[in-house]
């Protein structure tokens, strides 16, 4: 259920480690749009968006957000890919 998709507040994050954002299976969330944004500086670490199983995000195995203020808006194709609608 997408309503139970986890969220993290900046108070949950440590700048000493990378952050993983695991997407749910694209096939189970057809046409759903998710917004992932990095609101805090993780120092020299990234936040990495990783799709479930063999799914892809933007046709690749993952998408990295590398600095505060970076974001990605992704939409499920209903099969096995999360299309990147916008990112910076």
PDB file of C-alpha atoms in Angstrom:
ATOM      1  CA  UNK A   1       0.000   0.000   0.000  1.00  0.00           C
ATOM      2  CA  UNK A   2       1.545   3.259  -1.130  1.00  0.00           C
ATOM      3  CA  UNK A   3       0.010   5.085   1.828  1.00  0.00           C
ATOM      4  CA  UNK A   4       2.382   3.157   4.065  1.00  0.00           C
ATOM      5  CA  UNK A   5       5.418   4.060   1.931  1.00  0.00           C
ATOM      6  CA  UNK A   6       8.089   5.130   4.419  1.00  0.00           C
ATOM      7  CA  UNK A   7       9.114   8.729   4.832  1.00  0.00           C
ATOM      8  CA  UNK A   8      12.145  10.029   6.639  1.00  0.00           C
ATOM      9  CA  UNK A   9      12.530  13.348   8.342  1.00  0.00           C
ATOM     10  CA  UNK A  10      15.859  15.142   8.511  1.00  0.00           C
ATOM     11  CA  UNK A  11      15.988  14.263  12.207  1.00  0.00           C
ATOM     12  CA  UNK A  12      16.049  10.574  11.206  1.00  0.00           C
ATOM     13  CA  UNK A  13      19.174  10.944   9.096  1.00  0.00           C
ATOM     14  CA  UNK A  14      22.813  10.874  10.027  1.00  0.00           C
ATOM     15  CA  UNK A  15      25.356  12.718   7.901  1.00  0.00           C
ATOM     16  CA  UNK A  16      27.802   9.911   8.680  1.00  0.00           C
ATOM     17  CA  UNK A  17      26.078   7.465   6.347  1.00  0.00           C
ATOM     18  CA  UNK A  18      24.433   7.184   2.962  1.00  0.00           C
ATOM     19  CA  UNK A  19      20.642   7.009   2.718  1.00  0.00           C
ATOM     20  CA  UNK A  20      18.782   4.321   0.765  1.00  0.00           C
ATOM     21  CA  UNK A  21      15.324   4.979  -0.666  1.00  0.00           C
ATOM     22  CA  UNK A  22      13.769   1.680  -1.771  1.00  0.00           C
ATOM     23  CA  UNK A  23      10.939   1.998  -4.289  1.00  0.00           C
ATOM     24  CA  UNK A  24       8.039  -0.458  -4.246  1.00  0.00           C
ATOM     25  CA  UNK A  25       7.501  -2.767  -7.257  1.00  0.00           C
ATOM     26  CA  UNK A  26       6.485  -0.713 -10.312  1.00  0.00           C
ATOM     27  CA  UNK A  27       3.950  -3.351 -11.376  1.00  0.00           C
ATOM     28  CA  UNK A  28       1.965  -2.825  -8.172  1.00  0.00           C
ATOM     29  CA  UNK A  29       1.782   0.969  -8.479  1.00  0.00           C
ATOM     30  CA  UNK A  30       0.859   1.710 -12.110  1.00  0.00           C
ATOM     31  CA  UNK A  31       0.899   5.434 -12.915  1.00  0.00           C
ATOM     32  CA  UNK A  32       1.684   6.393  -9.313  1.00  0.00           C
ATOM     33  CA  UNK A  33       4.019   9.341  -8.904  1.00  0.00           C
ATOM     34  CA  UNK A  34       6.531   9.595  -6.065  1.00  0.00           C
ATOM     35  CA  UNK A  35       8.627  12.615  -5.133  1.00  0.00           C
ATOM     36  CA  UNK A  36      11.977  11.958  -3.500  1.00  0.00           C
ATOM     37  CA  UNK A  37      13.923  14.968  -2.269  1.00  0.00           C
ATOM     38  CA  UNK A  38      17.113  15.390  -0.310  1.00  0.00           C
ATOM     39  CA  UNK A  39      16.482  18.219   2.122  1.00  0.00           C
ATOM     40  CA  UNK A  40      19.614  17.904   4.212  1.00  0.00           C
ATOM     41  CA  UNK A  41      23.309  17.832   3.437  1.00  0.00           C
ATOM     42  CA  UNK A  42      24.618  14.300   3.831  1.00  0.00           C
ATOM     43  CA  UNK A  43      28.203  15.495   3.704  1.00  0.00           C
ATOM     44  CA  UNK A  44      30.117  13.242   1.297  1.00  0.00           C
ATOM     45  CA  UNK A  45      27.335  10.647   1.068  1.00  0.00           C
ATOM     46  CA  UNK A  46      24.460  10.229  -1.388  1.00  0.00           C
ATOM     47  CA  UNK A  47      20.836   9.300  -1.110  1.00  0.00           C
ATOM     48  CA  UNK A  48      20.295   6.466  -3.567  1.00  0.00           C
ATOM     49  CA  UNK A  49      16.885   5.614  -5.022  1.00  0.00           C
ATOM     50  CA  UNK A  50      16.746   1.886  -5.731  1.00  0.00           C
ATOM     51  CA  UNK A  51      13.822   0.101  -7.381  1.00  0.00           C
ATOM     52  CA  UNK A  52      12.528  -3.272  -6.208  1.00  0.00           C
ATOM     53  CA  UNK A  53      13.984  -6.504  -7.602  1.00  0.00           C
ATOM     54  CA  UNK A  54      14.870  -6.232 -11.284  1.00  0.00           C
ATOM     55  CA  UNK A  55      12.875  -3.005 -11.786  1.00  0.00           C
ATOM     56  CA  UNK A  56      14.694   0.058 -13.054  1.00  0.00           C
ATOM     57  CA  UNK A  57      14.499   3.772 -12.345  1.00  0.00           C
ATOM     58  CA  UNK A  58      14.948   5.824 -15.493  1.00  0.00           C
ATOM     59  CA  UNK A  59      16.170   2.671 -17.233  1.00  0.00           C
ATOM     60  CA  UNK A  60      19.049   2.154 -14.799  1.00  0.00           C
ATOM     61  CA  UNK A  61      19.565   0.193 -11.590  1.00  0.00           C
ATOM     62  CA  UNK A  62      19.425   3.275  -9.320  1.00  0.00           C
ATOM     63  CA  UNK A  63      19.402   7.079  -9.145  1.00  0.00           C
ATOM     64  CA  UNK A  64      21.651   9.048  -6.820  1.00  0.00           C
ATOM     65  CA  UNK A  65      20.782  12.361  -5.187  1.00  0.00           C
ATOM     66  CA  UNK A  66      24.134  13.919  -4.428  1.00  0.00           C
ATOM     67  CA  UNK A  67      23.487  17.134  -2.502  1.00  0.00           C
ATOM     68  CA  UNK A  68      20.945  19.013  -0.434  1.00  0.00           C
ATOM     69  CA  UNK A  69      18.148  20.346  -2.613  1.00  0.00           C
ATOM     70  CA  UNK A  70      18.379  17.515  -5.143  1.00  0.00           C
ATOM     71  CA  UNK A  71      15.153  15.731  -6.047  1.00  0.00           C
ATOM     72  CA  UNK A  72      13.624  13.182  -8.391  1.00  0.00           C
ATOM     73  CA  UNK A  73       9.993  12.784  -9.397  1.00  0.00           C
ATOM     74  CA  UNK A  74       9.340   9.259 -10.630  1.00  0.00           C
ATOM     75  CA  UNK A  75       6.273   7.562 -12.090  1.00  0.00           C
ATOM     76  CA  UNK A  76       5.612   3.844 -12.382  1.00  0.00           C
ATOM     77  CA  UNK A  77       5.014   2.460 -15.871  1.00  0.00           C
ATOM     78  CA  UNK A  78       2.994  -0.341 -14.280  1.00  0.00           C
ATOM     79  CA  UNK A  79       5.426  -2.985 -15.473  1.00  0.00           C
ATOM     80  CA  UNK A  80       9.040  -2.771 -14.334  1.00  0.00           C
ATOM     81  CA  UNK A  81      10.318   0.800 -14.584  1.00  0.00           C
ATOM     82  CA  UNK A  82       9.993   4.025 -12.646  1.00  0.00           C
ATOM     83  CA  UNK A  83      10.232   6.784 -15.256  1.00  0.00           C
ATOM     84  CA  UNK A  84      12.056   9.924 -14.118  1.00  0.00           C
ATOM     85  CA  UNK A  85       9.664  12.798 -14.852  1.00  0.00           C
ATOM     86  CA  UNK A  86      11.940  15.493 -13.420  1.00  0.00           C
ATOM     87  CA  UNK A  87      15.197  15.648 -11.500  1.00  0.00           C
ATOM     88  CA  UNK A  88      17.971  18.076 -10.754  1.00  0.00           C
TER      89      UNK A  88
END
